PDB file of N, CA, C and O in Angstrom:
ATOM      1  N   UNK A 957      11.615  -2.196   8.060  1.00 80.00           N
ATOM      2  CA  UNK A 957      10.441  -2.694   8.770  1.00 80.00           C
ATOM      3  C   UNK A 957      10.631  -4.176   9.059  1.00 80.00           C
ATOM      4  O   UNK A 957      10.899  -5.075   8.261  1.00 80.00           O
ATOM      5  N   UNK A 958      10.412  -4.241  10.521  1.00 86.00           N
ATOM      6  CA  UNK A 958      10.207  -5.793  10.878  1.00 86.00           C
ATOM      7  C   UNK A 958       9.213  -6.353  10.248  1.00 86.00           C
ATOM      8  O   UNK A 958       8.280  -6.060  10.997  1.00 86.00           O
ATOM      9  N   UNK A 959       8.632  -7.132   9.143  1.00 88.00           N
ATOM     10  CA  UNK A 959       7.634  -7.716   8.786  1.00 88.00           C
ATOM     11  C   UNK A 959       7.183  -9.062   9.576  1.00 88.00           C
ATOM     12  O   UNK A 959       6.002  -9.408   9.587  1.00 88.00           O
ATOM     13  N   UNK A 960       8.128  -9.744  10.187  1.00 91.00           N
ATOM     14  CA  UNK A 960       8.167 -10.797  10.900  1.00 91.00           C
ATOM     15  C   UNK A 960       7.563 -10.431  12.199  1.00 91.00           C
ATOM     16  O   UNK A 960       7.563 -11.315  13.056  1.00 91.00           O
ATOM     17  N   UNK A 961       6.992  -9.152  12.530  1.00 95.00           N
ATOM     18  CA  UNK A 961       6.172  -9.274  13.970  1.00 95.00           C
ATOM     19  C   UNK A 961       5.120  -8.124  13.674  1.00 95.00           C
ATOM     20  O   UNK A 961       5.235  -7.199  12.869  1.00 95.00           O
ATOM     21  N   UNK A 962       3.878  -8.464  14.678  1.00 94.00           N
ATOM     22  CA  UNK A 962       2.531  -7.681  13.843  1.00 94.00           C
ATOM     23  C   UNK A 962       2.787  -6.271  13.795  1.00 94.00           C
ATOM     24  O   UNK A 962       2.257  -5.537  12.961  1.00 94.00           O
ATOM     25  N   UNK A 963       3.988  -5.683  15.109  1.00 95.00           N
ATOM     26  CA  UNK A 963       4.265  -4.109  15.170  1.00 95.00           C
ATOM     27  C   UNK A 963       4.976  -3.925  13.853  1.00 95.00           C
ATOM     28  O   UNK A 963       4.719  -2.896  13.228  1.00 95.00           O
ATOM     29  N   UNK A 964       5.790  -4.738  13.376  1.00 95.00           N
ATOM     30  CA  UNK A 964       6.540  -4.424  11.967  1.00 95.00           C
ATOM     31  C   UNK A 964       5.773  -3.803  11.092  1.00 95.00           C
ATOM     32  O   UNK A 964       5.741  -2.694  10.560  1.00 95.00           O
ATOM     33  N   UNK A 965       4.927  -5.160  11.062  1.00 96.00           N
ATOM     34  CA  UNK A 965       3.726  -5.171  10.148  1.00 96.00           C
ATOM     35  C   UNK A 965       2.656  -3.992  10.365  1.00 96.00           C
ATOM     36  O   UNK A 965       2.166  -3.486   9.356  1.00 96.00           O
ATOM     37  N   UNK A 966       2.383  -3.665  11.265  1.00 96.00           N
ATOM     38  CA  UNK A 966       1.188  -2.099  11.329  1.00 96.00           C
ATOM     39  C   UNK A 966       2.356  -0.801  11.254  1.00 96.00           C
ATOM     40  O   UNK A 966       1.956   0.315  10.925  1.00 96.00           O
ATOM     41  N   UNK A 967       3.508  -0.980  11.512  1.00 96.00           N
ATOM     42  CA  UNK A 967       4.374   0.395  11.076  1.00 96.00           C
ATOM     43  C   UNK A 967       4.471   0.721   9.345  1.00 96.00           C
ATOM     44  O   UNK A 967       4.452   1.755   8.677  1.00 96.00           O
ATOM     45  N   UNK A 968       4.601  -0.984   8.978  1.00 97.00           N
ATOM     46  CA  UNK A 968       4.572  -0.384   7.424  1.00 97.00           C
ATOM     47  C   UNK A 968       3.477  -0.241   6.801  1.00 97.00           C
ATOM     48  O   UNK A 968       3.472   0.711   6.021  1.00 97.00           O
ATOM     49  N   UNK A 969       2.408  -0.933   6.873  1.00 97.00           N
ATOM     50  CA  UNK A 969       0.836  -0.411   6.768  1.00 97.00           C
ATOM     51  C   UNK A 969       0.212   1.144   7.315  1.00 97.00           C
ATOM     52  O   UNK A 969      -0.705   1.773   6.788  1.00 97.00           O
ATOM     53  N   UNK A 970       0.799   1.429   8.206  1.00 97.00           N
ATOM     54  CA  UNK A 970       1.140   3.000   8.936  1.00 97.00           C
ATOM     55  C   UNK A 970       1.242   3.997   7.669  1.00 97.00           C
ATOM     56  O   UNK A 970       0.520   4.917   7.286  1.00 97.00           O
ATOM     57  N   UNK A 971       2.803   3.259   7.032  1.00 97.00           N
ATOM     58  CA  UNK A 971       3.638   4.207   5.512  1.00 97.00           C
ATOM     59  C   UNK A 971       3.021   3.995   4.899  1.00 97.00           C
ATOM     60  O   UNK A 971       2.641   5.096   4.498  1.00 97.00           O
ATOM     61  N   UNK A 972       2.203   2.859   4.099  1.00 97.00           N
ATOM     62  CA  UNK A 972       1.961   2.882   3.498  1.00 97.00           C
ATOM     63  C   UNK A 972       0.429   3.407   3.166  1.00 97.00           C
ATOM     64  O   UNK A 972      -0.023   3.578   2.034  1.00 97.00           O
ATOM     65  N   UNK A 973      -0.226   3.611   4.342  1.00 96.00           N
ATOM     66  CA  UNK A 973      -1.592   4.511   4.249  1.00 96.00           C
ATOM     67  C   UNK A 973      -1.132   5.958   4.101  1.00 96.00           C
ATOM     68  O   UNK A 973      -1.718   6.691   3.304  1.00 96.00           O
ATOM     69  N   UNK A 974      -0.088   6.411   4.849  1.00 95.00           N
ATOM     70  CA  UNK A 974       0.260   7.726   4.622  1.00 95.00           C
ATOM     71  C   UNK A 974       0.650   8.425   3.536  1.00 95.00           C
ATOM     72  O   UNK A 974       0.586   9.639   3.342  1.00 95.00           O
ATOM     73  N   UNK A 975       1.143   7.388   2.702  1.00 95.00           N
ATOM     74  CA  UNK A 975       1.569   7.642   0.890  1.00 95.00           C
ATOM     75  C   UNK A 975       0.194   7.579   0.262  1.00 95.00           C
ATOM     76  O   UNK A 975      -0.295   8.288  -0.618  1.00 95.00           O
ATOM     77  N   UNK A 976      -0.148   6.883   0.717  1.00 94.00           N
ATOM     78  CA  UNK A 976      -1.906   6.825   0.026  1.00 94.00           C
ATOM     79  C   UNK A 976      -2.183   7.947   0.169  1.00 94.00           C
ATOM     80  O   UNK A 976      -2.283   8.656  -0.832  1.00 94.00           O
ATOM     81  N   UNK A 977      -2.450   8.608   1.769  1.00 92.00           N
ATOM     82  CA  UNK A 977      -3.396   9.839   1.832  1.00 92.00           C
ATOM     83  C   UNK A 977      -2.858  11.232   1.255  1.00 92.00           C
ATOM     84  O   UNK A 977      -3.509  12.274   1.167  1.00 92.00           O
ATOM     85  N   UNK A 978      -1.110  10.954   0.763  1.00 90.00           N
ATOM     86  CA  UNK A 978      -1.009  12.152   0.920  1.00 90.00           C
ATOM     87  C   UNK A 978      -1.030  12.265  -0.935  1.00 90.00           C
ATOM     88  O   UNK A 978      -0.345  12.994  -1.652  1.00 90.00           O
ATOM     89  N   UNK A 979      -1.802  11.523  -1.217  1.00 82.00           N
ATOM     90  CA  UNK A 979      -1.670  11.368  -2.736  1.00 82.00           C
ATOM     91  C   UNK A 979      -3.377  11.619  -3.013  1.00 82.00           C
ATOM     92  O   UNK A 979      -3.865  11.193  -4.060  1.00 82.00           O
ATOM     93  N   UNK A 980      -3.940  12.092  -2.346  1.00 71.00           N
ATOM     94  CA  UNK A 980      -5.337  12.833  -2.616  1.00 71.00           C
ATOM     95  C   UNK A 980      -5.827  13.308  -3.712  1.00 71.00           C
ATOM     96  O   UNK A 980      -5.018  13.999  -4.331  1.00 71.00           O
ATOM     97  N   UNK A 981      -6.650  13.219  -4.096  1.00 67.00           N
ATOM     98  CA  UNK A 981      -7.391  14.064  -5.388  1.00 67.00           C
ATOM     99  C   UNK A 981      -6.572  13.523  -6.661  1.00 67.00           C
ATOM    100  O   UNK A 981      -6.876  14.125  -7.691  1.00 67.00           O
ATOM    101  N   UNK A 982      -5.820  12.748  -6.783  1.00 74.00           N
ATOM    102  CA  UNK A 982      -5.458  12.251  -7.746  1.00 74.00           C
ATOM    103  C   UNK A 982      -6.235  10.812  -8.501  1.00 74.00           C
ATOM    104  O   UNK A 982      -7.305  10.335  -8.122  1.00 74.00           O
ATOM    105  N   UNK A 983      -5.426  10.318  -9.595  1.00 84.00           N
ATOM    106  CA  UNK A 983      -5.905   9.411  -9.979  1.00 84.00           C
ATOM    107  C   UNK A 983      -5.833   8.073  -9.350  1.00 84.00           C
ATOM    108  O   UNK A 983      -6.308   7.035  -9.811  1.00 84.00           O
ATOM    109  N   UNK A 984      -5.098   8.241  -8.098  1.00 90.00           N
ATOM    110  CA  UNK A 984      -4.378   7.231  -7.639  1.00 90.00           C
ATOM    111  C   UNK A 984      -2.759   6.812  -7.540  1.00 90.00           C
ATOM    112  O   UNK A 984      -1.960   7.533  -8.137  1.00 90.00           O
ATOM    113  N   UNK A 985      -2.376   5.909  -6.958  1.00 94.00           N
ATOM    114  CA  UNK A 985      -0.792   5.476  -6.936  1.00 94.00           C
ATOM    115  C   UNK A 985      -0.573   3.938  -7.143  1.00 94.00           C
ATOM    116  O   UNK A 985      -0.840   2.966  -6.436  1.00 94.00           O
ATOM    117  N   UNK A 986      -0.040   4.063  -8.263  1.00 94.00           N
ATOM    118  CA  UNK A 986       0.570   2.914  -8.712  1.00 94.00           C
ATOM    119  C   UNK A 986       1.427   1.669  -7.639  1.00 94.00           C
ATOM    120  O   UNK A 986       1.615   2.086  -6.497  1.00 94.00           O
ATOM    121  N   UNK A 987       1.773   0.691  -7.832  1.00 94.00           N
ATOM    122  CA  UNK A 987       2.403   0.024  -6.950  1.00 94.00           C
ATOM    123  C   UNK A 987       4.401   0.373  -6.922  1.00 94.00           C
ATOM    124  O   UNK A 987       5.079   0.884  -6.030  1.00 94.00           O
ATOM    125  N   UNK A 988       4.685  -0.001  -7.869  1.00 94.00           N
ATOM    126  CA  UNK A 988       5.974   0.737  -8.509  1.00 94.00           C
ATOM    127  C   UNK A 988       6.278   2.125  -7.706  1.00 94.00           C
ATOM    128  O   UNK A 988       7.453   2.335  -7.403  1.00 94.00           O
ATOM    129  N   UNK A 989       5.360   3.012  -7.372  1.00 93.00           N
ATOM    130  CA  UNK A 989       5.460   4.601  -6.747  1.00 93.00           C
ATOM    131  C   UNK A 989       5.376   4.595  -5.260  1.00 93.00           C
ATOM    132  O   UNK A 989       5.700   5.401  -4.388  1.00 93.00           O
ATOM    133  N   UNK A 990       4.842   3.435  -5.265  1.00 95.00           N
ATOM    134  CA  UNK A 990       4.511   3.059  -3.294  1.00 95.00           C
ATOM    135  C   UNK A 990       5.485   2.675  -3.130  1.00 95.00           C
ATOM    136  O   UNK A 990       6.070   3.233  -2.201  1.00 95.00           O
ATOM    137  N   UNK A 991       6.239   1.599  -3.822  1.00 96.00           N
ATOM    138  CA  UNK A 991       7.476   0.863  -3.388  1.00 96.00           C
ATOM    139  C   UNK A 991       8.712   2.178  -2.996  1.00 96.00           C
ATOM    140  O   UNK A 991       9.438   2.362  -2.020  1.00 96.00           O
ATOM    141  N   UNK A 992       8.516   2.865  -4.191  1.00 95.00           N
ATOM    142  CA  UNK A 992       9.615   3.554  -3.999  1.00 95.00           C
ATOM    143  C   UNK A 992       9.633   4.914  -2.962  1.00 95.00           C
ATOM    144  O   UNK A 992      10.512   5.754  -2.764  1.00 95.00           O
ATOM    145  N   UNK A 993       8.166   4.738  -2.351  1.00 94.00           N
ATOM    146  CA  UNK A 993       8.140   5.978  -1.369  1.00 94.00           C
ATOM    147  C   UNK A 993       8.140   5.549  -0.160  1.00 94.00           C
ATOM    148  O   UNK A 993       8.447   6.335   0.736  1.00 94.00           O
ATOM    149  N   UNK A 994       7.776   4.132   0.158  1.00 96.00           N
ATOM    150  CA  UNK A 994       7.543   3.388   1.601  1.00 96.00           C
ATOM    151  C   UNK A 994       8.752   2.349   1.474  1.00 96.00           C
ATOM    152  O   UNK A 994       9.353   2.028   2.500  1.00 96.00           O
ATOM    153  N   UNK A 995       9.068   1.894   0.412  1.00 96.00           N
ATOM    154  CA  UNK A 995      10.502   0.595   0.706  1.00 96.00           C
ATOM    155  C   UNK A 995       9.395  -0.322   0.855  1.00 96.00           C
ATOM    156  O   UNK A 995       8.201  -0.094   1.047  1.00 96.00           O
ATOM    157  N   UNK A 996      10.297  -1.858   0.677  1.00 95.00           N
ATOM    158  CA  UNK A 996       9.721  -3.150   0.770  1.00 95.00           C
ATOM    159  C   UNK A 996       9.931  -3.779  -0.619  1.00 95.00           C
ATOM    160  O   UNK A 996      10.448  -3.260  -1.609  1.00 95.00           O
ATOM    161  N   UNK A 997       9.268  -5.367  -0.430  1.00 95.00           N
ATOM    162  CA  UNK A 997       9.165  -5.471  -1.564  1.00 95.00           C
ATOM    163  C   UNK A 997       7.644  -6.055  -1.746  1.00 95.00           C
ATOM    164  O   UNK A 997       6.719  -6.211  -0.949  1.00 95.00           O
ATOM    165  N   UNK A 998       7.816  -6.345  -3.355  1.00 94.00           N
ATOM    166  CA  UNK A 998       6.287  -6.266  -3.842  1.00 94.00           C
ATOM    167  C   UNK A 998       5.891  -6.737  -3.413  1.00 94.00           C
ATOM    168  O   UNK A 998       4.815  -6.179  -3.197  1.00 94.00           O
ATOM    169  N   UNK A 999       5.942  -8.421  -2.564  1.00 95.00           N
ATOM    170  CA  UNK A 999       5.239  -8.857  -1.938  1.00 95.00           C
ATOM    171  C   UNK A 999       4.372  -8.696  -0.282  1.00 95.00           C
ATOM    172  O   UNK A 999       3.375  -9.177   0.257  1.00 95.00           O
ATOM    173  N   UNK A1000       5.556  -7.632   0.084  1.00 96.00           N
ATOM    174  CA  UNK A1000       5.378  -7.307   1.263  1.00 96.00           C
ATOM    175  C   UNK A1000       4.158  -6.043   1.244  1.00 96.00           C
ATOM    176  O   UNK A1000       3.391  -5.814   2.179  1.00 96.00           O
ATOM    177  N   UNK A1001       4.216  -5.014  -0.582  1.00 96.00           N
ATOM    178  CA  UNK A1001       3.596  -4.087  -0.294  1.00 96.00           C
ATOM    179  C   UNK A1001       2.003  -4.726  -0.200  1.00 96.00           C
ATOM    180  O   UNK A1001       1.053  -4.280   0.444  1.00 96.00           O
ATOM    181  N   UNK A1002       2.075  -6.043  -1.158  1.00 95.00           N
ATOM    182  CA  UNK A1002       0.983  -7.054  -1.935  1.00 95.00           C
ATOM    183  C   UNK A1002       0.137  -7.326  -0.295  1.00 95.00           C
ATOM    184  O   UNK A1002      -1.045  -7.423   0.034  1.00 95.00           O
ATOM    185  N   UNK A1003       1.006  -7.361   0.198  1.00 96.00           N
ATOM    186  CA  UNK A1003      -0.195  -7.792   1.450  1.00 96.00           C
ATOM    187  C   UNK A1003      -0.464  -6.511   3.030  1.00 96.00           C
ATOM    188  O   UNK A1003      -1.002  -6.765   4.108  1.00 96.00           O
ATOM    189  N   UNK A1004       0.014  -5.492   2.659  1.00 97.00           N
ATOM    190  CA  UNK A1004      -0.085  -4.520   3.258  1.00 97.00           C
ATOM    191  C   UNK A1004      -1.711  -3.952   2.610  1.00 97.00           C
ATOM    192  O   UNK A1004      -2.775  -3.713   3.180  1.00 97.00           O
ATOM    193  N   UNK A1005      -1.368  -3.900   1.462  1.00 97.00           N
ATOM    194  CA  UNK A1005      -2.492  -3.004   0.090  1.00 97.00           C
ATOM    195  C   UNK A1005      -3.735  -3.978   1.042  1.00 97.00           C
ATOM    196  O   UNK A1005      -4.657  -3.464   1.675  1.00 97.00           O
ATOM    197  N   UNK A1006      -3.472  -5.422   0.939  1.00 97.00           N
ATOM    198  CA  UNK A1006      -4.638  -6.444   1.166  1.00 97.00           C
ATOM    199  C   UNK A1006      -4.909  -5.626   2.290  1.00 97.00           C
ATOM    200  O   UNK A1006      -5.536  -4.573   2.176  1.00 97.00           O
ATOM    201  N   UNK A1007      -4.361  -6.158   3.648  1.00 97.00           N
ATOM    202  CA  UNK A1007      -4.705  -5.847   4.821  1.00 97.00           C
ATOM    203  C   UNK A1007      -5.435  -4.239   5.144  1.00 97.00           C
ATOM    204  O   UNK A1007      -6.240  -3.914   6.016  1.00 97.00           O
ATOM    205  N   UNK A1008      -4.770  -3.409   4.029  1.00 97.00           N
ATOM    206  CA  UNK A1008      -5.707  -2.056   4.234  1.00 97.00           C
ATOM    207  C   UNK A1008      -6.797  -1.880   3.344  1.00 97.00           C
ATOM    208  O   UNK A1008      -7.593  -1.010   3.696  1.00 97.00           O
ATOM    209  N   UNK A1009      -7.062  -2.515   2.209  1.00 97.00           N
ATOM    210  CA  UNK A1009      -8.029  -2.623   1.552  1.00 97.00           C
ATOM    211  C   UNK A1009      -9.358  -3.447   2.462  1.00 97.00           C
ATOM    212  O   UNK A1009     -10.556  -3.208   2.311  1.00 97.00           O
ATOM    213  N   UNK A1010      -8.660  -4.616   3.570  1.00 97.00           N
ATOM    214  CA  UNK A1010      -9.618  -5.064   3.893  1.00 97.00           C
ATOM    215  C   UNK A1010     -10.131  -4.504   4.774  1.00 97.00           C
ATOM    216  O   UNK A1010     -11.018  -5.308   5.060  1.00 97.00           O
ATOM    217  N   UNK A1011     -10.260  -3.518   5.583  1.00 96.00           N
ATOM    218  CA  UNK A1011     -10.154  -2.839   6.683  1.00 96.00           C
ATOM    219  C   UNK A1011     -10.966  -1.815   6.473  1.00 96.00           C
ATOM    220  O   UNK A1011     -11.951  -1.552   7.163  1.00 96.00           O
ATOM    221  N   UNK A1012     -10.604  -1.239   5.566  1.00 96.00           N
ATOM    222  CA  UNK A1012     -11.603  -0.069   4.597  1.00 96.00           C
ATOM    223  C   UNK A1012     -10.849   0.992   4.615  1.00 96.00           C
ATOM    224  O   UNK A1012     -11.512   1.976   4.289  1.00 96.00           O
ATOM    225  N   UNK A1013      -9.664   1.259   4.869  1.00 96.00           N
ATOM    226  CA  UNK A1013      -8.729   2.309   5.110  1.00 96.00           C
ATOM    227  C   UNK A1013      -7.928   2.335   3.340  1.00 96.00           C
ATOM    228  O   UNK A1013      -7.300   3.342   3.014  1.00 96.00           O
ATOM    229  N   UNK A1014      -8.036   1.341   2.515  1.00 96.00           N
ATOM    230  CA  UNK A1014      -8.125   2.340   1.242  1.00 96.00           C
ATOM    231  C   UNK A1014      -8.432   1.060   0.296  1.00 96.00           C
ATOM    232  O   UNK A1014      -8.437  -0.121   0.645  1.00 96.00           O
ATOM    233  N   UNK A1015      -8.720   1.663  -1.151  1.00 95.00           N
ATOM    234  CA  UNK A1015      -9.496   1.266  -2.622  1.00 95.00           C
ATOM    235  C   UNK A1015      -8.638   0.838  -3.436  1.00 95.00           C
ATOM    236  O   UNK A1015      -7.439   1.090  -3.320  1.00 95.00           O
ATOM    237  N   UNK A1016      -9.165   0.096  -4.414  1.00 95.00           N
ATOM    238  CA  UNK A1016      -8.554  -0.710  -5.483  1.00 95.00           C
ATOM    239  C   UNK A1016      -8.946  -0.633  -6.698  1.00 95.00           C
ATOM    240  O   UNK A1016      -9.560  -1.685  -6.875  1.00 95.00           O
ATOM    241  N   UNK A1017      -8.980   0.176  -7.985  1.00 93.00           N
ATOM    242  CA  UNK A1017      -9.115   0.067  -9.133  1.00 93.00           C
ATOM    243  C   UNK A1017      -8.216  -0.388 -10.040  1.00 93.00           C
ATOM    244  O   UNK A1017      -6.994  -0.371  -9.889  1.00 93.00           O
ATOM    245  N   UNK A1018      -9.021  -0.941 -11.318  1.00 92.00           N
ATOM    246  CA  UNK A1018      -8.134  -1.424 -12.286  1.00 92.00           C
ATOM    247  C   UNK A1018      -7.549  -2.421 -12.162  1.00 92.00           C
ATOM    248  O   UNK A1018      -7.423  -2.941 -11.053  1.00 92.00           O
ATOM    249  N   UNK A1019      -6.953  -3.034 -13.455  1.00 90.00           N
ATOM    250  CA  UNK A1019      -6.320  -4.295 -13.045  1.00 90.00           C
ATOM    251  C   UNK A1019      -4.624  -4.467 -13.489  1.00 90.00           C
ATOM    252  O   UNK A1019      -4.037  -3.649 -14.198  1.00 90.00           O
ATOM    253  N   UNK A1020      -4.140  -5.421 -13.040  1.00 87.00           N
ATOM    254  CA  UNK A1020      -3.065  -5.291 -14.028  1.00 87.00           C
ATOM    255  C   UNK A1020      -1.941  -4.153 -13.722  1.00 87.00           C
ATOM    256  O   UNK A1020      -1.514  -3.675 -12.671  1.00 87.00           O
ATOM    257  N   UNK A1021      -1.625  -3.910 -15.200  1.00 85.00           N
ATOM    258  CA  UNK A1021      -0.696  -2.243 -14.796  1.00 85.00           C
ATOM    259  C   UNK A1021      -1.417  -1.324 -14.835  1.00 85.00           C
ATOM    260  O   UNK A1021      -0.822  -0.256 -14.687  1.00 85.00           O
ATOM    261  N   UNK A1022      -3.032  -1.208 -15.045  1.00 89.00           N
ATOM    262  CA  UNK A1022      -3.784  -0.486 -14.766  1.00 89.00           C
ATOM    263  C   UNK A1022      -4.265  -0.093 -12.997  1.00 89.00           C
ATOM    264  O   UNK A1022      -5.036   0.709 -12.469  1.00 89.00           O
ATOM    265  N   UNK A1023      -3.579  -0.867 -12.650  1.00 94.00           N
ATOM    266  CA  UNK A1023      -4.232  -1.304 -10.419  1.00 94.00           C
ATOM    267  C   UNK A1023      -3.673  -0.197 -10.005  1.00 94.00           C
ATOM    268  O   UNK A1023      -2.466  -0.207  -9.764  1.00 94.00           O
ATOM    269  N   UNK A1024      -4.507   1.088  -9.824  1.00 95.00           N
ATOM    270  CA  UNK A1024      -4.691   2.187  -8.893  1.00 95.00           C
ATOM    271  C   UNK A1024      -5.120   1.939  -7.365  1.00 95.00           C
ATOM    272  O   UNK A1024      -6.191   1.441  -7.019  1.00 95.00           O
ATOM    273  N   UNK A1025      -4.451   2.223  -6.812  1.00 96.00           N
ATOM    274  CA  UNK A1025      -4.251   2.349  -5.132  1.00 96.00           C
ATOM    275  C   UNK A1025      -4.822   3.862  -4.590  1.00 96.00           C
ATOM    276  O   UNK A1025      -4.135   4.835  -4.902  1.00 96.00           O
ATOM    277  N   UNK A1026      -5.918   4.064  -3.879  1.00 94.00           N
ATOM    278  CA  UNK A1026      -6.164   4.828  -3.134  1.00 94.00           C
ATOM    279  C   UNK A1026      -6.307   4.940  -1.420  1.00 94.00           C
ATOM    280  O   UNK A1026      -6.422   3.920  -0.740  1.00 94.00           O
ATOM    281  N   UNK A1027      -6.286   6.208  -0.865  1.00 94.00           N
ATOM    282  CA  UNK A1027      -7.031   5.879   0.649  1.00 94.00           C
ATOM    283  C   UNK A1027      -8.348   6.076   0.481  1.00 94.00           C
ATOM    284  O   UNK A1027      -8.639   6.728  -0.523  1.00 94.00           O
ATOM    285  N   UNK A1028      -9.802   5.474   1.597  1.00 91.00           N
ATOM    286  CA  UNK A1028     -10.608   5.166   1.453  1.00 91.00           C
ATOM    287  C   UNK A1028     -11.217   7.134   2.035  1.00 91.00           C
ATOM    288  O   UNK A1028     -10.503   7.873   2.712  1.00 91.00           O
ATOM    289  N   UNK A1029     -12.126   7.375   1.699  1.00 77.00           N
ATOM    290  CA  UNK A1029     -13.027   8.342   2.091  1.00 77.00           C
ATOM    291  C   UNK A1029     -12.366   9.475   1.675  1.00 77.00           C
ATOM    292  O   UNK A1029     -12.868  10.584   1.854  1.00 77.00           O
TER     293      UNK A1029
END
């Protein structure tokens, strides 16, 4: 993923909602499990999570190594 241009940037926000959704009815997905299903690195996933959390396209529980990642609805 190009991260350096906004299409980069909405293709991997793209993956990375799609790992979200397809992780349904669960407790959630760890950051560690995203990395390794979408690629990147932590910082890159760190502001993807932001940008879709802010949006409302997905949720945030817990803190720490407790921080569960969901999609929203």
């Amino acid at each position: 993923y190009d991260m350096r241009s906004q299409a980069g940037r909405d293709q991997y926000d793209a993956a990375v909602a799609k790992a979200l959704k397809t992780n349904r009815g669960g407790d959630g997905i760890d950051s560690a499990t995203l990395i390794g299903k979408v690629g990147g690195t932590k910082t890159q996933l760190r502001a993807s999570l932001s940008r879709l959390i802010d949006s409302g396209a997905a949720t945030k529980s817990g803190v720490t190594r407790t921080t569960r990642y969901r999609a929203a609805g």
